[in-house]
Amino acid sequence: MIPAVNDPTFSDLALAKPLLKAVSDAGYTSPTPIQAAAIPPALEGRDVLGCAQTGTGKTAAFTLPMIQRLDETFVEEATLRALVLTPTRELASQIGESFATYGKHVDLWHTVIFGGVKQGRQVRELKDGVDVLVATPGRLLDLMGQGHIDLSGIEIFVLDEADRMLDMGFLPDVKRVIAALPKKRQTFFFSATMPPDIRALANELLIDPASVSVAPISTTAERIDQHVFFVDKGNKTDLLVDLLESDDSIEQTLVFTRTKHGANRLVKKLGKAGIEAAAIHGNKSQNARERALGGFKSGDLRLLVATDIAARGIDIDGISHVVNFDLPNVPETYVHRIGRTARAGASGVAYSFCDVEERPYLADIERLIKQHVPRITDHAFPPSQPLPKATDLESRASGKKRSGGGGGGRRRRSGGGGRQRRGGRRGRR
Ligand code: AMP
């Protein structure tokens, strides 16, 4: 293992020339900590248990060694030798894009399959032969059931975002897929958190894994400049408009709402205030989502309003601000959200709007991140209810006397839904 203090370069990691060239083409100068820790054991053929969330560079951490190992034992006829299982279509698409980026100087085929679209094209691509399949669990099981996919030749299996699979209720599907894999294989297991169910699954799947872990959830939050505004529910849009109009430093902003309707409503209201925004969520067509994302990535669109599921894994650099228009009731979600503004080590700003009903959620969040989120009390839409008593952390931060914390947040099941984008595939050179 390469100690982090050495600041390793990609060539220190025993990556082959075509991969070094691909990362250099991608503009990466040095590996991220998860890459530095995971790539060497993965290249040696070891299983890897990675505790890392999106934004740490984990996709390359498993994609680069996978490509290299498949390329080392290249077979002339493309046959299914590697499977990446991931919970959402967006993540699947992005992993497919990563394969195209990192594998551009080798001769491997991959395709991406997910539900919500017709299966015809996906089946055709599978029939043509692929080395690597990136899939969401439902569609994978469908196509396996129809006899279009045979996992008996899998040499490398990646389970991505295992904790999210659990949250989304996919664990039974994941277990069915695993049952169809050969026992002898290399497995990479990635999860942002390691609750007991996930740890048990990892123990079942991995043999003597190299354990790599980066940026525990509470330290990710430390890099981000966070503020909370206490505000009445009905004034949140006006507060957002006021902030957008008064602060020029707010550039690319990702706004989170709890519901799809909330996202649509907000986009409409912003439009009425003369502020252009687009929503992405599961009820939007794939075309609409891609248009919105494209506009946002190119900088034409300053505001993207998203639900948690739609935003998960969206790969956008340069987000200056995250706004929690609604506070999430699952505190980990808060960290996932605000982490979107601090990609690959950058810093960012996160604003949270907290109405009276959401105050207990704030207490949960502060407990998780072990930080007091500074309040902005001097704003145009102060709350009609008195400000809450200081939380434990706030008391400590300000030296005030201790008072009780808030109530407990309920765990929220993440809903899926929405439509589709076609599976991508890269041709042999
Ligand atoms: P991920 O955690 O895989 O979603 O990656 C987060 C972001 O980091 C993506 O935009 C990647 O393109 C980018 N990235 C991955 N590896 C590196 C690296 N070594 N240097 C700079 N950026 C990277």
Short mmCIF file of C-alpha atoms and ligand atoms in Angstrom, two decimals:
data_model
loop_
_atom_site.label_atom_id
_atom_site.label_comp_id
_atom_site.label_asym_id
_atom_site.label_seq_id
_atom_site.Cartn_x
_atom_site.Cartn_y
_atom_site.Cartn_z
CA MET A 1 0.00 0.00 0.00
CA ILE A 2 1.15 3.48 -0.74
CA PRO A 3 1.03 5.79 2.23
CA ALA A 4 -1.03 8.88 1.53
CA VAL A 5 1.76 11.13 2.75
CA ASN A 6 3.84 10.19 -0.28
CA ASP A 7 1.43 11.87 -2.68
CA PRO A 8 1.66 9.06 -5.19
CA THR A 9 1.34 9.65 -8.89
CA PHE A 10 -0.71 7.42 -11.16
CA SER A 11 2.47 5.76 -12.44
CA ASP A 12 3.35 4.75 -8.84
CA LEU A 13 0.19 2.65 -8.84
CA ALA A 14 1.42 0.10 -11.41
CA LEU A 15 -1.09 1.21 -13.99
CA ALA A 16 -0.31 0.24 -17.56
CA LYS A 17 0.41 2.77 -20.30
CA PRO A 18 -3.04 2.84 -21.95
CA LEU A 19 -4.61 3.67 -18.59
CA LEU A 20 -2.00 6.24 -17.67
CA LYS A 21 -2.65 7.89 -21.00
CA ALA A 22 -6.41 7.83 -20.42
CA VAL A 23 -6.17 9.46 -16.97
CA SER A 24 -3.82 12.04 -18.34
CA ASP A 25 -6.26 12.69 -21.23
CA ALA A 26 -8.96 13.14 -18.57
CA GLY A 27 -6.81 15.87 -17.04
CA TYR A 28 -6.09 14.09 -13.75
CA THR A 29 -2.68 14.86 -12.33
CA SER A 30 -2.65 12.65 -9.25
CA PRO A 31 -4.81 9.89 -7.81
CA THR A 32 -7.38 10.69 -5.17
CA PRO A 33 -6.86 8.96 -1.78
CA ILE A 34 -9.35 6.19 -2.55
CA GLN A 35 -7.63 5.56 -5.89
CA ALA A 36 -4.18 5.50 -4.28
CA ALA A 37 -5.41 3.02 -1.68
CA ALA A 38 -7.62 0.77 -3.83
CA ILE A 39 -5.83 0.47 -7.16
CA PRO A 40 -2.64 -1.38 -6.08
CA PRO A 41 -4.41 -4.25 -4.23
CA ALA A 42 -7.08 -4.42 -6.94
CA LEU A 43 -4.39 -4.81 -9.60
CA GLU A 44 -2.88 -7.64 -7.57
CA GLY A 45 -6.20 -9.44 -7.85
CA ARG A 46 -7.37 -8.85 -4.28
CA ASP A 47 -10.94 -8.16 -3.26
CA VAL A 48 -11.50 -4.58 -2.15
CA LEU A 49 -13.85 -3.22 0.49
CA GLY A 50 -14.16 0.51 -0.16
CA CYS A 51 -15.88 2.88 2.21
CA ALA A 52 -16.25 5.97 0.06
CA GLN A 53 -19.01 8.14 -1.22
CA THR A 54 -19.60 9.74 -4.60
CA GLY A 55 -17.20 12.59 -5.22
CA THR A 56 -14.13 10.79 -3.90
CA GLY A 57 -13.08 9.39 -7.28
CA LYS A 58 -14.29 5.90 -6.38
CA THR A 59 -15.51 5.10 -9.89
CA ALA A 60 -12.00 5.30 -11.30
CA ALA A 61 -10.77 3.40 -8.22
CA PHE A 62 -12.58 0.30 -9.43
CA THR A 63 -12.82 1.00 -13.16
CA LEU A 64 -9.09 1.47 -13.81
CA PRO A 65 -7.93 -1.81 -12.25
CA MET A 66 -10.87 -3.65 -13.78
CA ILE A 67 -9.96 -2.48 -17.26
CA GLN A 68 -6.31 -3.28 -16.74
CA ARG A 69 -6.99 -6.81 -15.48
CA LEU A 70 -9.41 -7.56 -18.30
CA ASP A 71 -6.97 -6.18 -20.84
CA GLU A 72 -4.10 -8.28 -19.45
CA THR A 73 -6.05 -11.43 -20.19
CA PHE A 74 -7.68 -10.11 -23.34
CA VAL A 75 -9.88 -12.59 -25.19
CA GLU A 76 -10.51 -12.10 -28.90
CA GLU A 77 -14.25 -12.66 -28.77
CA ALA A 78 -16.00 -10.22 -26.40
CA THR A 79 -17.54 -12.33 -23.64
CA LEU A 80 -19.11 -11.14 -20.42
CA ARG A 81 -16.28 -11.09 -17.88
CA ALA A 82 -17.09 -8.18 -15.58
CA LEU A 83 -20.28 -6.91 -13.98
CA VAL A 84 -20.88 -3.60 -12.21
CA LEU A 85 -24.12 -3.46 -10.23
CA THR A 86 -25.28 0.01 -9.26
CA PRO A 87 -28.60 1.27 -7.86
CA THR A 88 -29.70 4.02 -10.28
CA ARG A 89 -29.80 4.61 -13.99
CA GLU A 90 -27.85 7.85 -13.63
CA LEU A 91 -25.03 6.10 -11.81
CA ALA A 92 -25.10 3.30 -14.36
CA SER A 93 -24.80 5.83 -17.21
CA GLN A 94 -21.97 7.62 -15.48
CA ILE A 95 -20.06 4.44 -14.84
CA GLY A 96 -20.55 3.59 -18.51
CA GLU A 97 -19.09 6.97 -19.41
CA SER A 98 -16.17 6.32 -17.07
CA PHE A 99 -15.47 3.06 -18.89
CA ALA A 100 -15.45 4.93 -22.16
CA THR A 101 -13.07 7.56 -20.70
CA TYR A 102 -10.63 5.25 -18.93
CA GLY A 103 -10.81 2.44 -21.47
CA LYS A 104 -10.36 4.57 -24.55
CA HIS A 105 -6.90 3.13 -25.32
CA VAL A 106 -7.80 -0.52 -24.82
CA ASP A 107 -9.98 -2.82 -26.84
CA LEU A 108 -12.89 -3.77 -24.60
CA TRP A 109 -16.62 -3.53 -25.12
CA HIS A 110 -19.07 -2.46 -22.50
CA THR A 111 -22.74 -1.69 -22.34
CA VAL A 112 -25.13 -0.22 -19.80
CA ILE A 113 -28.56 -1.62 -19.02
CA PHE A 114 -31.31 -0.27 -16.82
CA GLY A 115 -35.07 -0.33 -16.57
CA GLY A 116 -37.68 2.12 -17.78
CA VAL A 117 -36.77 1.87 -21.46
CA LYS A 118 -37.51 -0.78 -24.01
CA GLN A 119 -35.10 -3.63 -23.78
CA GLY A 120 -34.61 -4.20 -27.53
CA ARG A 121 -31.46 -2.18 -28.01
CA GLN A 122 -29.92 -3.49 -24.77
CA VAL A 123 -30.58 -7.08 -25.84
CA ARG A 124 -29.05 -6.44 -29.27
CA GLU A 125 -25.90 -5.00 -27.72
CA LEU A 126 -25.62 -7.94 -25.36
CA LYS A 127 -26.03 -10.34 -28.29
CA ASP A 128 -23.24 -8.55 -30.15
CA GLY A 129 -20.98 -9.39 -27.20
CA VAL A 130 -19.62 -7.26 -24.36
CA ASP A 131 -16.74 -7.69 -21.93
CA VAL A 132 -18.20 -5.44 -19.24
CA LEU A 133 -21.81 -4.95 -18.22
CA VAL A 134 -22.97 -2.04 -16.06
CA ALA A 135 -26.46 -2.72 -14.75
CA THR A 136 -29.16 -1.84 -12.30
CA PRO A 137 -30.52 -4.90 -10.49
CA GLY A 138 -34.11 -5.04 -11.81
CA ARG A 139 -33.33 -4.98 -15.52
CA LEU A 140 -30.39 -7.31 -15.04
CA LEU A 141 -32.62 -9.92 -13.41
CA ASP A 142 -35.26 -9.43 -16.13
CA LEU A 143 -32.80 -10.06 -18.92
CA MET A 144 -31.19 -12.94 -17.03
CA GLY A 145 -34.64 -14.48 -16.64
CA GLN A 146 -35.22 -14.18 -20.38
CA GLY A 147 -31.94 -15.93 -21.07
CA HIS A 148 -30.17 -12.87 -22.55
CA ILE A 149 -27.46 -12.69 -19.89
CA ASP A 150 -25.26 -15.45 -18.54
CA LEU A 151 -23.12 -14.51 -15.54
CA SER A 152 -21.16 -17.77 -15.42
CA GLY A 153 -18.09 -16.18 -17.01
CA ILE A 154 -17.84 -13.22 -14.60
CA GLU A 155 -14.29 -12.74 -13.33
CA ILE A 156 -14.73 -9.33 -11.70
CA PHE A 157 -17.84 -8.16 -9.86
CA VAL A 158 -18.37 -4.65 -8.54
CA LEU A 159 -21.13 -3.82 -6.09
CA ASP A 160 -21.41 -0.05 -6.12
CA GLU A 161 -23.25 2.05 -3.51
CA ALA A 162 -24.25 -1.00 -1.51
CA ASP A 163 -25.88 1.08 1.23
CA ARG A 164 -28.05 2.84 -1.31
CA MET A 165 -29.12 -0.54 -2.70
CA LEU A 166 -30.31 -1.38 0.80
CA ASP A 167 -32.11 1.97 1.20
CA MET A 168 -33.89 1.48 -2.11
CA GLY A 169 -35.04 -2.02 -1.19
CA PHE A 170 -32.81 -3.73 -3.77
CA LEU A 171 -31.01 -6.07 -1.39
CA PRO A 172 -33.09 -9.17 -2.30
CA ASP A 173 -32.44 -8.49 -6.01
CA VAL A 174 -28.74 -7.98 -5.35
CA LYS A 175 -28.61 -11.31 -3.52
CA ARG A 176 -30.28 -13.07 -6.46
CA VAL A 177 -27.68 -11.64 -8.81
CA ILE A 178 -24.86 -12.68 -6.50
CA ALA A 179 -26.24 -16.23 -6.37
CA ALA A 180 -25.78 -16.42 -10.15
CA LEU A 181 -22.11 -15.39 -10.06
CA PRO A 182 -19.23 -17.84 -10.12
CA LYS A 183 -17.69 -18.41 -6.69
CA LYS A 184 -14.22 -17.81 -8.02
CA ARG A 185 -14.02 -14.14 -8.92
CA GLN A 186 -12.60 -10.83 -7.78
CA THR A 187 -15.07 -8.58 -5.97
CA PHE A 188 -15.01 -4.84 -5.33
CA PHE A 189 -17.54 -3.66 -2.79
CA PHE A 190 -18.19 0.04 -2.36
CA SER A 191 -20.48 1.75 0.10
CA ALA A 192 -20.61 5.26 1.54
CA THR A 193 -21.64 3.93 4.93
CA MET A 194 -21.29 0.54 6.57
CA PRO A 195 -24.46 -0.23 8.54
CA PRO A 196 -24.61 -3.78 9.99
CA ASP A 197 -26.61 -5.29 7.06
CA ILE A 198 -24.07 -3.98 4.61
CA ARG A 199 -21.12 -5.16 6.66
CA ALA A 200 -22.69 -8.62 6.82
CA LEU A 201 -23.12 -8.66 3.05
CA ALA A 202 -19.52 -7.56 2.57
CA ASN A 203 -18.33 -10.35 4.87
CA GLU A 204 -20.32 -12.84 2.82
CA LEU A 205 -19.00 -11.62 -0.51
CA LEU A 206 -15.37 -10.76 0.06
CA ILE A 207 -12.36 -12.94 0.70
CA ASP A 208 -9.50 -11.34 2.61
CA PRO A 209 -10.31 -7.90 1.18
CA ALA A 210 -8.07 -4.86 1.19
CA SER A 211 -10.11 -2.38 3.21
CA VAL A 212 -9.88 1.18 1.99
CA SER A 213 -11.74 4.07 3.44
CA VAL A 214 -11.77 7.80 2.78
CA ALA A 215 -13.43 10.93 3.98
CA PRO A 216 -15.70 9.76 6.75
CA ILE A 217 -19.02 11.45 6.39
CA SER A 218 -18.38 14.01 9.13
CA THR A 219 -15.08 15.20 7.68
CA THR A 220 -16.54 15.73 4.19
CA ALA A 221 -18.88 18.23 5.77
CA GLU A 222 -16.01 20.09 7.36
CA ARG A 223 -14.77 21.43 4.03
CA ILE A 224 -18.07 23.06 3.23
CA ASP A 225 -19.14 26.47 4.34
CA GLN A 226 -22.58 25.73 5.79
CA HIS A 227 -25.35 28.04 6.94
CA VAL A 228 -28.90 27.59 8.04
CA PHE A 229 -31.77 30.06 7.63
CA PHE A 230 -34.80 29.67 9.87
CA VAL A 231 -37.73 30.64 7.69
CA ASP A 232 -41.46 29.95 7.33
CA LYS A 233 -42.33 27.27 4.81
CA GLY A 234 -44.34 29.75 2.72
CA ASN A 235 -41.41 32.18 2.47
CA LYS A 236 -38.76 29.78 1.25
CA THR A 237 -39.08 30.67 -2.43
CA ASP A 238 -38.91 34.39 -1.69
CA LEU A 239 -35.83 33.82 0.45
CA LEU A 240 -34.17 31.87 -2.37
CA VAL A 241 -35.00 34.59 -4.88
CA ASP A 242 -33.65 37.20 -2.50
CA LEU A 243 -30.39 35.30 -2.04
CA LEU A 244 -29.95 34.71 -5.77
CA GLU A 245 -30.57 38.34 -6.53
CA SER A 246 -28.37 39.75 -3.81
CA ASP A 247 -25.35 37.45 -3.96
CA ASP A 248 -23.31 37.37 -7.17
CA SER A 249 -21.04 34.66 -5.83
CA ILE A 250 -23.90 32.18 -6.20
CA GLU A 251 -23.06 30.56 -9.52
CA GLN A 252 -23.93 26.97 -10.33
CA THR A 253 -26.46 26.03 -7.68
CA LEU A 254 -28.05 22.69 -6.99
CA VAL A 255 -31.30 23.05 -5.05
CA PHE A 256 -32.77 20.05 -3.27
CA THR A 257 -36.44 19.54 -2.63
CA ARG A 258 -37.98 16.61 -0.85
CA THR A 259 -40.54 15.80 -3.53
CA LYS A 260 -40.90 15.81 -7.30
CA HIS A 261 -43.93 18.11 -6.99
CA GLY A 262 -41.93 20.42 -4.78
CA ALA A 263 -39.24 20.59 -7.45
CA ASN A 264 -41.75 21.41 -10.19
CA ARG A 265 -43.53 23.98 -8.04
CA LEU A 266 -40.27 25.70 -7.21
CA VAL A 267 -39.14 25.88 -10.85
CA LYS A 268 -42.49 27.45 -11.75
CA LYS A 269 -42.35 30.00 -8.94
CA LEU A 270 -38.77 30.92 -9.79
CA GLY A 271 -39.81 31.35 -13.42
CA LYS A 272 -42.50 33.82 -12.30
CA ALA A 273 -39.78 35.73 -10.45
CA GLY A 274 -37.75 35.85 -13.68
CA ILE A 275 -35.20 33.22 -12.60
CA GLU A 276 -34.62 30.37 -14.99
CA ALA A 277 -34.27 26.93 -13.42
CA ALA A 278 -34.88 23.34 -14.45
CA ALA A 279 -35.98 20.34 -12.44
CA ILE A 280 -34.67 16.82 -12.60
CA HIS A 281 -36.55 14.00 -10.99
CA GLY A 282 -37.98 10.61 -11.75
CA ASN A 283 -41.10 11.89 -13.52
CA LYS A 284 -39.11 13.80 -16.11
CA SER A 285 -38.35 12.15 -19.42
CA GLN A 286 -34.78 11.12 -19.95
CA ASN A 287 -34.55 13.77 -22.65
CA ALA A 288 -35.72 16.49 -20.31
CA ARG A 289 -33.27 15.35 -17.65
CA GLU A 290 -30.38 15.30 -20.07
CA ARG A 291 -31.31 18.71 -21.42
CA ALA A 292 -31.45 20.14 -17.91
CA LEU A 293 -28.18 18.51 -16.91
CA GLY A 294 -26.49 19.61 -20.13
CA GLY A 295 -27.59 23.21 -19.62
CA PHE A 296 -26.38 23.13 -16.05
CA LYS A 297 -23.03 21.53 -16.85
CA SER A 298 -22.36 24.02 -19.63
CA GLY A 299 -23.14 26.91 -17.30
CA ASP A 300 -26.13 28.14 -19.36
CA LEU A 301 -28.42 27.23 -16.52
CA ARG A 302 -27.56 28.56 -13.09
CA LEU A 303 -30.11 26.62 -11.10
CA LEU A 304 -30.92 22.95 -11.09
CA VAL A 305 -33.67 21.74 -8.77
CA ALA A 306 -33.41 18.07 -7.90
CA THR A 307 -34.79 15.36 -5.69
CA ASP A 308 -32.30 13.18 -3.84
CA ILE A 309 -32.68 10.14 -6.05
CA ALA A 310 -32.33 12.14 -9.27
CA ALA A 311 -29.26 13.94 -7.98
CA ARG A 312 -27.51 10.87 -6.65
CA GLY A 313 -24.30 10.27 -8.48
CA ILE A 314 -24.74 13.16 -10.88
CA ASP A 315 -21.26 14.01 -11.88
CA ILE A 316 -20.93 17.77 -12.05
CA ASP A 317 -17.86 19.70 -11.13
CA GLY A 318 -18.00 23.38 -10.31
CA ILE A 319 -21.19 23.52 -8.25
CA SER A 320 -20.65 26.62 -6.11
CA HIS A 321 -23.70 26.27 -3.88
CA VAL A 322 -26.07 23.63 -2.66
CA VAL A 323 -29.38 24.81 -1.28
CA ASN A 324 -31.42 22.51 0.93
CA PHE A 325 -34.77 24.04 0.11
CA ASP A 326 -36.24 21.29 2.27
CA LEU A 327 -34.13 19.76 4.99
CA PRO A 328 -33.83 15.99 4.67
CA ASN A 329 -35.14 13.87 7.53
CA VAL A 330 -32.30 11.37 7.08
CA PRO A 331 -29.17 13.16 8.28
CA GLU A 332 -26.79 11.23 5.99
CA THR A 333 -28.73 12.63 3.04
CA TYR A 334 -27.72 16.12 4.14
CA VAL A 335 -24.06 15.15 3.86
CA HIS A 336 -24.58 13.50 0.47
CA ARG A 337 -26.32 16.63 -0.76
CA ILE A 338 -23.83 19.20 0.43
CA GLY A 339 -20.98 16.98 -0.78
CA ARG A 340 -22.09 17.81 -4.33
CA THR A 341 -20.45 21.18 -3.97
CA ALA A 342 -17.08 19.89 -2.82
CA ARG A 343 -16.16 17.49 -5.58
CA ALA A 344 -12.65 16.07 -5.67
CA GLY A 345 -11.38 18.23 -2.84
CA ALA A 346 -12.91 21.58 -3.82
CA SER A 347 -14.74 23.68 -1.26
CA GLY A 348 -18.26 25.02 -1.53
CA VAL A 349 -21.18 26.65 0.20
CA ALA A 350 -24.33 24.99 1.48
CA TYR A 351 -27.45 26.89 2.54
CA SER A 352 -30.25 25.13 4.36
CA PHE A 353 -33.76 26.48 4.75
CA CYS A 354 -35.32 25.21 7.93
CA ASP A 355 -39.00 25.69 8.73
CA VAL A 356 -40.44 25.03 12.14
CA GLU A 357 -41.31 21.40 11.36
CA GLU A 358 -37.81 20.70 10.12
CA ARG A 359 -36.03 21.93 13.23
CA PRO A 360 -35.68 18.42 14.70
CA TYR A 361 -33.96 17.33 11.47
CA LEU A 362 -31.35 20.03 11.92
CA ALA A 363 -30.54 18.70 15.38
CA ASP A 364 -30.08 15.20 13.89
CA ILE A 365 -27.82 16.57 11.18
CA GLU A 366 -25.65 18.45 13.63
CA ARG A 367 -25.30 15.35 15.75
CA LEU A 368 -24.16 13.35 12.72
CA ILE A 369 -21.66 15.86 11.39
CA LYS A 370 -20.55 16.81 14.91
CA GLN A 371 -20.69 20.42 13.91
CA HIS A 372 -22.85 23.37 14.70
CA VAL A 373 -24.20 24.81 11.45
CA PRO A 374 -24.02 28.59 11.79
CA ARG A 375 -27.39 30.36 11.69
CA ILE A 376 -28.05 33.37 9.50
CA THR A 377 -30.63 35.32 11.46
CA ASP A 378 -30.32 38.62 9.67
CA HIS A 379 -32.25 37.91 6.48
CA ALA A 380 -35.29 39.30 4.71
CA PHE A 381 -37.75 36.59 5.83
CA PRO A 382 -37.33 35.87 9.53
CA PRO A 383 -39.55 33.10 10.89
CA SER A 384 -42.85 33.91 12.56
CA GLN A 385 -42.11 31.33 15.29
CA PRO A 386 -39.46 32.20 17.86
CA LEU A 387 -36.01 30.86 17.11
CA PRO A 388 -35.37 27.44 18.61
CA LYS A 389 -33.47 26.91 21.78
CA ALA A 390 -29.79 26.34 21.26
CA THR A 391 -28.78 22.80 20.43
CA ASP A 392 -25.99 21.10 22.37
CA LEU A 393 -23.50 21.97 19.70
CA GLU A 394 -24.69 25.51 19.38
CA SER A 395 -24.36 25.99 23.13
CA ARG A 396 -20.85 24.67 23.01
CA ALA A 397 -19.98 26.83 20.01
CA SER A 398 -21.33 29.97 21.66
CA GLY A 399 -20.58 29.08 25.27
CA LYS A 400 -24.29 29.21 26.14
CA LYS A 401 -25.84 26.88 28.65
CA ARG A 402 -26.77 23.42 27.52
CA SER A 403 -30.31 22.75 26.35
CA GLY A 404 -32.09 19.69 24.95
CA GLY A 405 -31.55 18.54 21.39
CA GLY A 406 -34.27 17.96 18.84
CA GLY A 407 -36.41 14.94 18.12
CA GLY A 408 -35.38 11.94 16.07
CA GLY A 409 -35.51 11.83 12.27
CA ARG A 410 -37.32 8.98 10.59
CA ARG A 411 -35.53 6.90 8.07
CA ARG A 412 -36.93 7.61 4.64
CA ARG A 413 -37.26 5.08 1.91
CA SER A 414 -35.88 6.51 -1.32
CA GLY A 415 -38.40 6.19 -4.13
CA GLY A 416 -37.21 5.43 -7.67
CA GLY A 417 -39.14 6.00 -10.86
CA GLY A 418 -38.77 7.86 -14.03
CA ARG A 419 -37.67 7.07 -17.48
CA GLN A 420 -34.70 6.11 -19.25
CA ARG A 421 -31.76 6.77 -21.38
CA ARG A 422 -30.35 4.32 -23.83
CA GLY A 423 -27.47 2.08 -22.89
CA GLY A 424 -24.19 3.41 -24.23
CA ARG A 425 -21.51 1.36 -25.80
CA ARG A 426 -18.08 2.05 -27.08
CA GLY A 427 -16.74 0.42 -30.18
CA ARG A 428 -13.50 -1.48 -30.42
CA ARG A 429 -10.76 0.58 -31.80
P1 AMP B 1 -16.66 9.77 -8.38
O1 AMP B 1 -16.44 9.76 -6.91
O2 AMP B 1 -16.17 8.51 -9.01
O3 AMP B 1 -18.09 10.08 -8.72
O4 AMP B 1 -15.75 10.94 -9.01
C1 AMP B 1 -15.93 12.27 -8.67
C2 AMP B 1 -15.32 13.23 -9.66
O5 AMP B 1 -13.91 13.25 -9.53
C3 AMP B 1 -15.60 12.93 -11.12
O6 AMP B 1 -15.95 14.16 -11.70
C4 AMP B 1 -14.29 12.44 -11.67
O7 AMP B 1 -14.17 12.78 -13.03
C5 AMP B 1 -13.30 13.20 -10.81
N1 AMP B 1 -12.03 12.50 -10.61
C6 AMP B 1 -11.85 11.17 -10.44
N2 AMP B 1 -10.55 10.90 -10.25
C7 AMP B 1 -9.89 12.08 -10.28
C8 AMP B 1 -8.51 12.46 -10.12
N3 AMP B 1 -7.58 11.55 -9.88
N4 AMP B 1 -8.21 13.75 -10.23
C9 AMP B 1 -9.16 14.67 -10.45
N5 AMP B 1 -10.47 14.39 -10.60
C10 AMP B 1 -10.84 13.10 -10.51
#
